[in-house]
Short mmCIF file of C-alpha atoms in Angstrom, two decimals:
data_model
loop_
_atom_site.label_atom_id
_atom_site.label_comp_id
_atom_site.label_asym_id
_atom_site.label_seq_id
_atom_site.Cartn_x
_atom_site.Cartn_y
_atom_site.Cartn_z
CA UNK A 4 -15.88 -59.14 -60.71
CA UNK A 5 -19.05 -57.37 -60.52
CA UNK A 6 -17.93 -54.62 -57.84
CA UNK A 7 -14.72 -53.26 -58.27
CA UNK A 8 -12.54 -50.50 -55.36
CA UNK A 9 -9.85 -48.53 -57.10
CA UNK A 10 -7.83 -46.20 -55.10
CA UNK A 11 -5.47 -43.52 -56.87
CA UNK A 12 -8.10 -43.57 -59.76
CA UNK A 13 -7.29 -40.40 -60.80
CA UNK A 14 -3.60 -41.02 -61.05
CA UNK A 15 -1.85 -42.29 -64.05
CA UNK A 16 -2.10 -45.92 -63.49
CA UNK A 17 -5.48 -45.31 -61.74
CA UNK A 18 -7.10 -43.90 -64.93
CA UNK A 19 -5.90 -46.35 -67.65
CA UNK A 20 -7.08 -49.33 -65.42
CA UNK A 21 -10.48 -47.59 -64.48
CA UNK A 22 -11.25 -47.33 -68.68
CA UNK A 23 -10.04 -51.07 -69.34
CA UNK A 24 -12.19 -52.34 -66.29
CA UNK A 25 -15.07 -49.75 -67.56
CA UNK A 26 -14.57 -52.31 -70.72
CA UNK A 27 -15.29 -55.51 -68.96
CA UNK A 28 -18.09 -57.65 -69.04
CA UNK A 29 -20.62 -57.96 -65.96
CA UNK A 30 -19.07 -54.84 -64.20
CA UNK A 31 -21.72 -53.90 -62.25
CA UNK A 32 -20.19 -50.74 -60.37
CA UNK A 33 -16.62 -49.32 -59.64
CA UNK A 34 -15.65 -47.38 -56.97
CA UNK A 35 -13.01 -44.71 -57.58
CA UNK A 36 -10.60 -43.39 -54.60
CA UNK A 37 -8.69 -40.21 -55.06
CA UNK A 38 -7.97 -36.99 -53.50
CA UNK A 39 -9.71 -35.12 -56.32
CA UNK A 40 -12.17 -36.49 -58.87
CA UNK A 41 -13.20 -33.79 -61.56
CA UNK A 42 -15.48 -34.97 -64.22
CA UNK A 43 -14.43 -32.49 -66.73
CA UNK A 44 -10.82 -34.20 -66.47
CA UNK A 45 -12.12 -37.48 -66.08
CA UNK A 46 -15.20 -38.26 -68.43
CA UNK A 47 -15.59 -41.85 -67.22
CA UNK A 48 -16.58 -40.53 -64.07
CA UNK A 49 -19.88 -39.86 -65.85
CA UNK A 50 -20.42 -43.49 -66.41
CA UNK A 51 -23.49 -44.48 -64.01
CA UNK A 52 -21.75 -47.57 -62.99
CA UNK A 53 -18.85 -45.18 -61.53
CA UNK A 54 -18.99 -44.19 -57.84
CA UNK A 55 -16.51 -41.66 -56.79
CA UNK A 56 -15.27 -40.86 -53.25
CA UNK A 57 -13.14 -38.21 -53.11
CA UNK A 58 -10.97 -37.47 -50.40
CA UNK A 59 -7.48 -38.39 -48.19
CA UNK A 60 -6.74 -41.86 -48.48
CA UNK A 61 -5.42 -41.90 -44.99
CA UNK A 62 -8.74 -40.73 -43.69
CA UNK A 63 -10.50 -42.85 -41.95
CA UNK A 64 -14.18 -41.45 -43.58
CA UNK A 65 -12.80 -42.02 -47.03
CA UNK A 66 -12.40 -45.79 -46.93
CA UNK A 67 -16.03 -45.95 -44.74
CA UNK A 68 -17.18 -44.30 -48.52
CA UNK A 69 -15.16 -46.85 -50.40
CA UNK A 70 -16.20 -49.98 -48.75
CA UNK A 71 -19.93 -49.13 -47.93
CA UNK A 72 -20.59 -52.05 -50.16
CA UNK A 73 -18.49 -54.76 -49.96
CA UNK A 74 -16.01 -55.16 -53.31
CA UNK A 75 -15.30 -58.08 -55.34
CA UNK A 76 -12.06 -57.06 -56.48
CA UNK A 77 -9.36 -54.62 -55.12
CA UNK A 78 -6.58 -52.67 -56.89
CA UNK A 79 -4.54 -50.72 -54.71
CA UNK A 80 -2.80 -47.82 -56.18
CA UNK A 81 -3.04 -45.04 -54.12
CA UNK A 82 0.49 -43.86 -52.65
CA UNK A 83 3.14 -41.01 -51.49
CA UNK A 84 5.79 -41.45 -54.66
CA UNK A 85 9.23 -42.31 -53.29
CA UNK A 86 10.24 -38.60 -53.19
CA UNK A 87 7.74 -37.31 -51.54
CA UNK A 88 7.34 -39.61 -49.11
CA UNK A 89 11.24 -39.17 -48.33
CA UNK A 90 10.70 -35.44 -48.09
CA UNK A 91 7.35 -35.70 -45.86
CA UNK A 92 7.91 -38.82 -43.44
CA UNK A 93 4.75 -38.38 -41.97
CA UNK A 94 2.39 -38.17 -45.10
CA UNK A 95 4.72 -41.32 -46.33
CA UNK A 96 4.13 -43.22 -43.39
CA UNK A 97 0.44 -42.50 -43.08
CA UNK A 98 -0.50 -43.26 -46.40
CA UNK A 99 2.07 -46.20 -48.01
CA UNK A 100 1.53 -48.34 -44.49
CA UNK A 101 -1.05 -47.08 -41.81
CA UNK A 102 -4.36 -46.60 -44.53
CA UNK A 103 -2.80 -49.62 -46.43
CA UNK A 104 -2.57 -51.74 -43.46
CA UNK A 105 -5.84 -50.77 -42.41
CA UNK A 106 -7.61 -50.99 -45.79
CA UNK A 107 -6.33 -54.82 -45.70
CA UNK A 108 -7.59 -55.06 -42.02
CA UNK A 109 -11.12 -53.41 -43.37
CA UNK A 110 -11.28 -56.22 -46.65
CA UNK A 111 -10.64 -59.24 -44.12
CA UNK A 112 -13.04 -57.75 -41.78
CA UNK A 113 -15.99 -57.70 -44.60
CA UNK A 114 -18.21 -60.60 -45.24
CA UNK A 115 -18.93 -63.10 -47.76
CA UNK A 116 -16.04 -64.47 -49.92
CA UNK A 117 -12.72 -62.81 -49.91
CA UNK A 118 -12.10 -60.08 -52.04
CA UNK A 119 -9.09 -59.99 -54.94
CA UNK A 120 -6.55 -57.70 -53.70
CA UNK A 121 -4.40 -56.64 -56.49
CA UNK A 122 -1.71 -54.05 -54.83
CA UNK A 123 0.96 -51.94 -56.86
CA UNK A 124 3.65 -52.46 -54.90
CA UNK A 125 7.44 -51.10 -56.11
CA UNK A 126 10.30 -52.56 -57.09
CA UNK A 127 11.75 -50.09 -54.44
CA UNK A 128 11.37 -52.65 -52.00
CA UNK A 129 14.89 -54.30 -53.45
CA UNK A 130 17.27 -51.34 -52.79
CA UNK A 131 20.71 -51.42 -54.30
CA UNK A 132 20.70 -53.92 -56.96
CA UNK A 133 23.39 -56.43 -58.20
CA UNK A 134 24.14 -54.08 -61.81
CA UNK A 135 26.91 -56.42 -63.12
CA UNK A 136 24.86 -59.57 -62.63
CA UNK A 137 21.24 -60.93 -63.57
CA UNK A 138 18.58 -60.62 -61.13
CA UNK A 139 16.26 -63.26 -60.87
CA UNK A 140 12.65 -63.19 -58.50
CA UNK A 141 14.05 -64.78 -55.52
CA UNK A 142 16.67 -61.17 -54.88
CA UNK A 143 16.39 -60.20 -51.30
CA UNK A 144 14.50 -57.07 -50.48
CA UNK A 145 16.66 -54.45 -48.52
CA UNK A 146 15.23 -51.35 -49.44
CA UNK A 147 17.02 -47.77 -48.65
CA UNK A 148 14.10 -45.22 -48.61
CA UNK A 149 11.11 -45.36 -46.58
CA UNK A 150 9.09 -45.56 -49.41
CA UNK A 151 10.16 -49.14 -50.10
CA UNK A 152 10.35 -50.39 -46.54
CA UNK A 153 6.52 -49.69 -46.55
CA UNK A 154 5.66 -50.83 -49.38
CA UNK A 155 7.72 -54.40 -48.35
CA UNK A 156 5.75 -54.49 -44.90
CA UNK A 157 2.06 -54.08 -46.70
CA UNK A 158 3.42 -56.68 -48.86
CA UNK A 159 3.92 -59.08 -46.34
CA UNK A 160 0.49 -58.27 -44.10
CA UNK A 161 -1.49 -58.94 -47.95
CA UNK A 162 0.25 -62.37 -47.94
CA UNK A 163 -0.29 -63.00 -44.26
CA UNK A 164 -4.25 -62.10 -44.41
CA UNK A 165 -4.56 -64.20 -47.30
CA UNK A 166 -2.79 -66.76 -45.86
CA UNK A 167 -5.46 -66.27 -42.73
CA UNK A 168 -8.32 -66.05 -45.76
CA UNK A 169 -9.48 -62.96 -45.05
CA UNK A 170 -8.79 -61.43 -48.21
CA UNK A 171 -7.66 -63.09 -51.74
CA UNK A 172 -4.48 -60.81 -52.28
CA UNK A 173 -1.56 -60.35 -55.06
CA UNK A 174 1.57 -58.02 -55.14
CA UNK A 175 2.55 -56.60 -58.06
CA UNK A 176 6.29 -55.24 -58.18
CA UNK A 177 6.09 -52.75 -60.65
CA UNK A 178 8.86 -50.60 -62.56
CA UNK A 179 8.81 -47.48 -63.78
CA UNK A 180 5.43 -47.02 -66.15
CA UNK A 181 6.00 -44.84 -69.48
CA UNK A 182 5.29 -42.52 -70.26
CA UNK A 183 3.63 -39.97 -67.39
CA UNK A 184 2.31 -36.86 -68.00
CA UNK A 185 5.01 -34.13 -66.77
CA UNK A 186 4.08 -33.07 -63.54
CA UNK A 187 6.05 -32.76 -60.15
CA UNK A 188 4.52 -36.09 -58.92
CA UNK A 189 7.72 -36.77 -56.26
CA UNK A 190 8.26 -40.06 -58.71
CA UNK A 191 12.17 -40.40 -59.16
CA UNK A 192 11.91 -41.70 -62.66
CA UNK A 193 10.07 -39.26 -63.80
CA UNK A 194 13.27 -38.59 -66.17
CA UNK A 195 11.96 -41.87 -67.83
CA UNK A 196 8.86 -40.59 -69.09
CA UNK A 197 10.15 -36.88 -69.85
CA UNK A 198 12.83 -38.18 -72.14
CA UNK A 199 10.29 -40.01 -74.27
CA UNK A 200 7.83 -37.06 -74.22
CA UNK A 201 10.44 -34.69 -75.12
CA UNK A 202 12.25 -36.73 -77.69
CA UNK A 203 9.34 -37.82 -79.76
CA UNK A 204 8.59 -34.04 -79.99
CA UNK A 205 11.36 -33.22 -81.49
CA UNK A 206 12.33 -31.41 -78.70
CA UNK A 207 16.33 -31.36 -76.78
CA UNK A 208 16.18 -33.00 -73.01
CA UNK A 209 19.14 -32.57 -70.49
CA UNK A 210 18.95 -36.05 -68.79
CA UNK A 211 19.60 -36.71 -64.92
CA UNK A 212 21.45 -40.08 -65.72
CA UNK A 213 24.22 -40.95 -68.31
CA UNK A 214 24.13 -43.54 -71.46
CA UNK A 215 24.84 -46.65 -69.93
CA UNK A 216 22.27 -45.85 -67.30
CA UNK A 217 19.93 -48.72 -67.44
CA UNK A 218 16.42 -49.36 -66.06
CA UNK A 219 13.18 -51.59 -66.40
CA UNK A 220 10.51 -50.09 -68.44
CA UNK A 221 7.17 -50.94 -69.08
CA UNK A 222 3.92 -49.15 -71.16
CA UNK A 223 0.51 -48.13 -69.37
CA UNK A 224 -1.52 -50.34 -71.41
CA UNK A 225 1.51 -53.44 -70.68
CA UNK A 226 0.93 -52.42 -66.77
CA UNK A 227 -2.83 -52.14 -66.91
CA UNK A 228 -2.90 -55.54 -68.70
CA UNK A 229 -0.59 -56.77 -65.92
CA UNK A 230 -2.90 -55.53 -63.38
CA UNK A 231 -6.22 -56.65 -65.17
CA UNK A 232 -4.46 -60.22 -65.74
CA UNK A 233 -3.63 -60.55 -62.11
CA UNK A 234 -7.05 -60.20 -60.81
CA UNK A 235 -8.51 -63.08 -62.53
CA UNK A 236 -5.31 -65.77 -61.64
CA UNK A 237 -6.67 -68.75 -59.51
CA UNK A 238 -5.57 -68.86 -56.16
CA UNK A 239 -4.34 -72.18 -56.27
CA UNK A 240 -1.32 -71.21 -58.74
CA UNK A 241 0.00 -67.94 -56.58
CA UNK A 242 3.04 -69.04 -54.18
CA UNK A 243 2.53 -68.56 -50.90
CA UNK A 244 4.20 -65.39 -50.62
CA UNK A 245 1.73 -63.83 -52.89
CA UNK A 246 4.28 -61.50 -54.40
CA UNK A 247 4.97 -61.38 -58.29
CA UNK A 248 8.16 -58.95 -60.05
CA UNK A 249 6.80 -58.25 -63.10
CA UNK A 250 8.48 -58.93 -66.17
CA UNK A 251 10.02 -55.56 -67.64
CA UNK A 252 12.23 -54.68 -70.48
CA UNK A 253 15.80 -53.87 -69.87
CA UNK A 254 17.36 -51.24 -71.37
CA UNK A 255 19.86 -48.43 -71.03
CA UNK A 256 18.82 -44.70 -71.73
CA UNK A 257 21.62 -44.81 -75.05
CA UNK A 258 19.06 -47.72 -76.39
CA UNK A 259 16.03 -45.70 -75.90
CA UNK A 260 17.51 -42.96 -77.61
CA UNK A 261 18.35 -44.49 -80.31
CA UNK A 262 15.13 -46.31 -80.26
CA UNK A 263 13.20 -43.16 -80.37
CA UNK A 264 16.00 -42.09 -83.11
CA UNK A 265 15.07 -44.87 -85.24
CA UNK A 266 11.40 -44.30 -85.00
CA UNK A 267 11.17 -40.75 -85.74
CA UNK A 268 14.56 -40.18 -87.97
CA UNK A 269 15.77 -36.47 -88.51
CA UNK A 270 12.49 -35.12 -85.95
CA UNK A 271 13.71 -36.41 -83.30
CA UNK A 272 14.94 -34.12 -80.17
CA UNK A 273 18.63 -34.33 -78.95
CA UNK A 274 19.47 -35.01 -75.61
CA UNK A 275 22.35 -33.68 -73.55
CA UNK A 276 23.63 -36.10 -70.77
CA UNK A 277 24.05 -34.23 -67.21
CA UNK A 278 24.50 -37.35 -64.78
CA UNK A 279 22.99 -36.84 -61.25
CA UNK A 280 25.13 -39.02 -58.93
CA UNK A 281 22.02 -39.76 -56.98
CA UNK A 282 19.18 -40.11 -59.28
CA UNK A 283 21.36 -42.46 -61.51
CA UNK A 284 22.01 -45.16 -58.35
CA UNK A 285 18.76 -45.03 -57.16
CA UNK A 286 17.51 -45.55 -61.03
CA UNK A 287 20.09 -46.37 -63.61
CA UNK A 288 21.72 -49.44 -61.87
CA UNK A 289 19.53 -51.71 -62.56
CA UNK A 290 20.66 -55.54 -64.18
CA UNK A 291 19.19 -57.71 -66.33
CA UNK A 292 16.17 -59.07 -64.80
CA UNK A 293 14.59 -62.86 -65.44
CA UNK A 294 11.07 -63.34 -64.27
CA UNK A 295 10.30 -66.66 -65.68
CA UNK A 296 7.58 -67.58 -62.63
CA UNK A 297 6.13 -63.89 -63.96
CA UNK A 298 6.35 -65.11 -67.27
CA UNK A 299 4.85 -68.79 -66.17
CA UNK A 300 1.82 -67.03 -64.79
CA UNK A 301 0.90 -65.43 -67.53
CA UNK A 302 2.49 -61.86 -66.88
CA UNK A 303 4.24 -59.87 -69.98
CA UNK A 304 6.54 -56.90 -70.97
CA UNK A 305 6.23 -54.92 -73.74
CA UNK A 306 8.25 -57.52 -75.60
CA UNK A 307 10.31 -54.98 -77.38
CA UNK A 308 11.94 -51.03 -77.26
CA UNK A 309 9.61 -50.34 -80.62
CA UNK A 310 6.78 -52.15 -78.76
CA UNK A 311 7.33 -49.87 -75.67
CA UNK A 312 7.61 -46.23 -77.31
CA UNK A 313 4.35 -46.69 -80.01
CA UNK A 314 2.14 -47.83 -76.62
CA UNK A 315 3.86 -45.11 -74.08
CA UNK A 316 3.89 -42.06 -76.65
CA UNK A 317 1.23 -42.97 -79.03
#
């Protein structure tokens, strides 16, 4: 790809894939989408081959910015996080589907060869999840927050525009991504990330969800090679339903601790267990998932708990 779109560059995600792609031969220029873009915070915006546009997303004169030359590649990131988007419909509704629909209707619209659309979609789209049995790819999507129903319909209006060939597109169902800055970003499992930040500084956490909570985790640089991988799969091996779960590693929050224990002995920070009712069913139910079409596309966790914490808290 020699001309590359990011939106919600200047997000977590956003700014580990815009250094890997920075890293990539024949990149020619990349165009970085975010509400605010400072170069003091974000040196690679300094790189001459970097175009920033800041502004709303859901703005019609942003994406005229972003697509003023047509891209060869697409990652979607941009969002409302779950929370927020529960707490302001509106913004949730005008960002996760109206300015994603019509960034899909903008790509298919373009011409010359369709563009790879690589979109961060949630695994929020499943809802309540089967805890006491595996989950394999093929689980129905029911989703219980608004945040997941829109992520599900842009989902399925990628898959039907590529289907039409109007754009080249790939969903990526991702889990929660270790370990995020603290900040009030309205992401749920935000507890995720805090309890390895805190831990590994020695430092005591009260945690939202019990021991036996457990959830899929994966590392930025295991999501940003998930990401970077899934732009360059042929279109002939992607199902027709375009959508991929991405492999994740299971665990409960009593083998993290101990995980984070083992790694940094007496320093480590003790955690006090406070269970939330609510944050633990909508993140500490999850079961045992099997990706093995993932896995058969070339897709990868972080292939182990002492894998995960040395990449998320370096």
């Amino acid at each position: 790809m020699k001309r590359v779109l990011v939106t919600g560059a200047g997000g977590f995600v956003g700014q580990g894939l815009v250094q890997r792609l920075l890293l990539q031969p024949g990149l020619e220029q990349l165009v970085a989408v975010d509400r605010q873009l400072d170069a003091h915070a974000l040196p690679w915006l300094r790189d001459r081959r970097v175009r920033a546009v800041a502004g709303d997303f859901a703005a019609p004169a942003t994406l005229q910015q972003a697509l003023a030359q047509p891209p060869d590649g697409v990652f979607h990131l941009a969002s409302l996080p779950g929370s927020r988007a529960e707490a302001l419909p509106d913004g949730g509704m005008a960002v996760n589907l109206l300015a994603t629909a019509e960034l899909w209707q903008r790509l298919a619209a373009l011409p010359g060869p369709p563009a790879r659309v690589v979109f961060a979609s949630s695994i929020a789209v499943y809802g309540a999840l089967p805890f006491d049995q595996a989950m394999h790819e093929d689980q129905p999507t029911r989703p219980l927050l608004s945040y997941g129903a829109h992520k599900r319909m842009a989902e399925i209006l990628l898959a039907d525009l590529s289907r039409r060939g109007g754009v080249d597109g790939l969903s990526l169902r991702l889990p929660g991504i270790v370990a995020r800055p603290p900040s009030p970003t309205g992401h749920g499992s935000a507890f995720m990330s805090d309890l390895l930040h805190r831990l590994s500084a020695g430092e005591a956490y009260v945690c939202p969800v019990g021991p036996d909570a457990r959830a899929w985790w994966m590392s930025l640089p295991c999501c940003v090679n998930n990401l970077v991988h899934a732009a360059a799969i042929p279109p002939a091996r992607l199902a027709s339903a375009r959508v991929v779960q991405l492999p994740a590693l299971t665990a409960t929050v009593g083998e993290v601790v101990q995980a984070i224990a083992q790694r940094h002995g007496a320093r480590a920070g003790r955690v006090d267990y406070r269970p939330d009712a609510q944050t633990e069913q909508h993140f500490g139910r999850f079961p045992v998932l099997h990706a093995p079409q993932a896995e058969a596309l070339g897709f990868r966790h972080d292939g182990a708990l002492d894998a995960l914490l040395r990449r998320a808290v370096p």
